[in-house]
Amino acid sequence: MSMAKGSNTPVPTAALRVEVGWRSGPGVPDADASALLLVGGKVRSDSDFVFYNQPTHSSGAVRHEGKRDTGGQVTDTLLVDLARVEPAIETVVLAASADGGAFGQVPGLYVEVRDAGNTVVARFDSTGATVETAFVLGEFYRRQGAWKFRAVGQGYGSGLEGLATDFGIAVDEPQHTPAPTGRQPAHPAPPSTPQAAPAPPPPPTPPAFPATVPPPGHRTAPAPPPAPPAAPPVRLTKVTLTKSAPSVSLTKQGGTSGAMRVNLNWEVRKQFSGWGSKRGRAVALHNDLDLDLCALFELADGRKGVVQALGNAFGALHQPPYIHLDGDDRTGALSSGENLTINLDHRDDFKRILVFVTIYEGARSFADLHATVTLNPQHGAPIDFSLDECTVPSTVCALALITHTGGDLVVQREARYLVPQRGVSPQRTVDHAYGWGMNWTPGRK
């Protein structure tokens, strides 16, 4: 049963699954879940803000897990382990922000808290929204050594930026100079009468002692240490690729230098059972699941190859192919999914890169998996997209194609499930589909 606005209920001090959900449809904006960890009503620093661009809190107590769409019902998930929340933290705020519209256009908005047994322990259905573009839906708070959940339902008309700054987050967003109105001229009018030139400044008073020599008996205090550099403000911008808008130019985003991290994380559509999988996802029934993130590359000089865990072909970041795969996360203990890094300082050495994923063991297809791909360039906005539901017996999926043409780097969402023929490897299948033309031999980890 849904809670009334302002009501509260006890929740277990344990790992909880928080789902922000709504119904999708034509004209319905996208929405994003986020969390803020507060002391005295404010964050201690920007690192206490957990959202799509900063998905994991340093304590590991809160993680943003991403979206899934099941038959028009969309959920964006946060995992909150209250037992790991630092003692100084008093409140964990659960929020949502609309992307491309207002919450008056988002039907069926709710926040739901589930325990490790998948039992709903709290639910708040938010109704009556109009022009709000961000909402604090609920919050966990400490009371006499225990945790409670409160249904809040506080709206903001200034989006995620307004919500974040209200809790003390420094936001890095472009500032726009207001256009001049009809009441104010675009340029100031010249003065109607000549103005007298300013009087010259008086000569400086000579020092009692030469500037380079301290007075007798004077002891110079040591210079204070330089202040530590301020942390960069949080960036709220992102690019989400969809079927209708499947590509983006890294060049236009300013993301053509530095390292670009490519992350794949996933969720098995099974009962939630706490932590213990890739990025803390629920894989109680598939704890032997092993997905491998891979990349086919073709360099400008014609060299081709693959970066993958199979055969220990992990690549290199500062020499060809300028692509490096992190250590294979075969058990889920790394809690970060699969990651590879592309050195965009060598963008002119690339012709094309195809990022794909294979099922090494633990499942016969992607049918039960929900996966999210994030490309996070060192400069420019992060790029993310979700995979469609798999309806074929696929063990290999082409994720994204990065091409370098005419000085422009373009990321194309593929999200293409492929079905290998009997006796044909997933790698050879994706090679054939994209015309890479390589020779393959059996390999193992």
Tab-separated table of N, CA, C and O in Angstrom, residues 18 29 33 38 51 108 113 120 122 128 132 144-145 177 190 193 197 221 237 283 291 325 328 333 359 385 428:
chain	number	residue	atom	x	y	z
A	18	VAL	N	16.164	0.470	-4.143
A	18	VAL	CA	15.255	1.602	-4.307
A	18	VAL	C	14.975	1.773	-5.794
A	18	VAL	O	15.897	2.005	-6.579
A	29	PRO	N	8.708	12.413	-20.885
A	29	PRO	CA	10.144	12.658	-20.719
A	29	PRO	C	10.826	11.502	-20.010
A	29	PRO	O	10.184	10.712	-19.306
A	33	ALA	N	17.104	8.839	-11.453
A	33	ALA	CA	17.145	8.757	-10.003
A	33	ALA	C	18.497	9.228	-9.493
A	33	ALA	O	19.525	9.080	-10.164
A	38	LEU	N	23.505	13.468	3.447
A	38	LEU	CA	23.492	14.782	4.083
A	38	LEU	C	23.936	14.731	5.535
A	38	LEU	O	23.672	13.769	6.263
A	51	PHE	N	24.648	9.924	-8.734
A	51	PHE	CA	23.733	10.021	-9.868
A	51	PHE	C	24.422	9.421	-11.081
A	51	PHE	O	25.463	8.762	-10.951
A	108	GLY	N	2.356	7.919	-13.399
A	108	GLY	CA	2.659	6.806	-12.508
A	108	GLY	C	3.985	6.895	-11.802
A	108	GLY	O	4.611	5.868	-11.528
A	113	VAL	N	10.829	0.860	-2.070
A	113	VAL	CA	11.975	0.304	-1.357
A	113	VAL	C	11.714	-1.177	-1.125
A	113	VAL	O	10.687	-1.549	-0.554
A	120	VAL	N	8.376	-5.504	-0.616
A	120	VAL	CA	8.233	-4.047	-0.583
A	120	VAL	C	8.057	-3.610	0.868
A	120	VAL	O	7.097	-4.008	1.538
A	122	ALA	N	8.456	-0.154	1.662
A	122	ALA	CA	7.957	1.221	1.613
A	122	ALA	C	7.682	1.588	0.167
A	122	ALA	O	8.423	1.186	-0.731
A	128	GLY	N	-0.120	14.573	-8.714
A	128	GLY	CA	-0.408	16.000	-8.753
A	128	GLY	C	0.707	16.867	-9.279
A	128	GLY	O	0.658	18.096	-9.126
A	132	GLU	N	6.928	20.816	-12.274
A	132	GLU	CA	8.158	20.438	-11.576
A	132	GLU	C	9.070	19.615	-12.495
A	132	GLU	O	8.613	18.751	-13.229
A	144	GLN	N	16.959	7.329	16.734
A	144	GLN	CA	17.255	6.489	17.895
A	144	GLN	C	17.966	5.195	17.485
A	144	GLN	O	17.608	4.097	17.905
A	145	GLY	N	18.970	5.355	16.633
A	145	GLY	CA	19.797	4.235	16.235
A	145	GLY	C	19.220	3.350	15.156
A	145	GLY	O	19.878	2.397	14.726
A	177	THR	N	24.311	34.409	-20.943
A	177	THR	CA	24.066	35.824	-20.719
A	177	THR	C	22.693	36.192	-21.229
A	177	THR	O	22.350	35.899	-22.374
A	190	PRO	N	26.344	56.967	-25.320
A	190	PRO	CA	27.484	57.806	-24.923
A	190	PRO	C	27.018	58.907	-23.986
A	190	PRO	O	25.857	59.319	-24.014
A	193	THR	N	27.407	64.833	-21.978
A	193	THR	CA	28.354	65.926	-21.777
A	193	THR	C	29.729	65.338	-21.554
A	193	THR	O	29.874	64.240	-21.016
A	197	ALA	N	38.753	64.307	-17.237
A	197	ALA	CA	39.659	63.171	-17.069
A	197	ALA	C	39.938	62.970	-15.590
A	197	ALA	O	40.022	63.937	-14.826
A	221	ALA	N	57.792	36.031	8.663
A	221	ALA	CA	56.980	34.825	8.877
A	221	ALA	C	57.044	33.943	7.638
A	221	ALA	O	57.109	34.447	6.509
A	237	THR	N	25.507	17.350	-17.266
A	237	THR	CA	25.151	17.058	-18.647
A	237	THR	C	25.441	15.602	-18.988
A	237	THR	O	26.355	14.988	-18.448
A	283	VAL	N	22.421	-11.418	-8.746
A	283	VAL	CA	22.647	-12.598	-9.557
A	283	VAL	C	22.720	-13.842	-8.686
A	283	VAL	O	23.564	-14.696	-8.868
A	291	LEU	N	30.502	-12.233	-18.381
A	291	LEU	CA	30.423	-11.488	-19.637
A	291	LEU	C	31.786	-10.875	-19.925
A	291	LEU	O	32.474	-10.430	-19.000
A	325	LEU	N	42.043	-3.101	-21.910
A	325	LEU	CA	40.960	-3.726	-21.162
A	325	LEU	C	41.410	-3.954	-19.738
A	325	LEU	O	42.497	-4.477	-19.482
A	328	ASP	N	39.916	-8.896	-16.168
A	328	ASP	CA	38.618	-9.543	-16.362
A	328	ASP	C	37.926	-9.755	-15.018
A	328	ASP	O	38.461	-10.401	-14.127
A	333	ALA	N	33.589	-9.657	-7.974
A	333	ALA	CA	34.137	-9.079	-6.757
A	333	ALA	C	34.631	-7.659	-6.958
A	333	ALA	O	34.748	-6.892	-6.020
A	359	ILE	N	29.051	-13.616	-24.076
A	359	ILE	CA	28.805	-14.421	-22.888
A	359	ILE	C	29.839	-15.542	-22.879
A	359	ILE	O	29.834	-16.406	-23.761
A	385	PHE	N	23.628	4.424	-22.989
A	385	PHE	CA	22.442	3.845	-23.607
A	385	PHE	C	22.213	2.467	-23.012
A	385	PHE	O	23.130	1.832	-22.473
A	428	ARG	N	34.079	-14.447	-34.291
A	428	ARG	CA	34.016	-14.568	-35.745
A	428	ARG	C	32.665	-14.086	-36.264
A	428	ARG	O	32.571	-13.504	-37.352
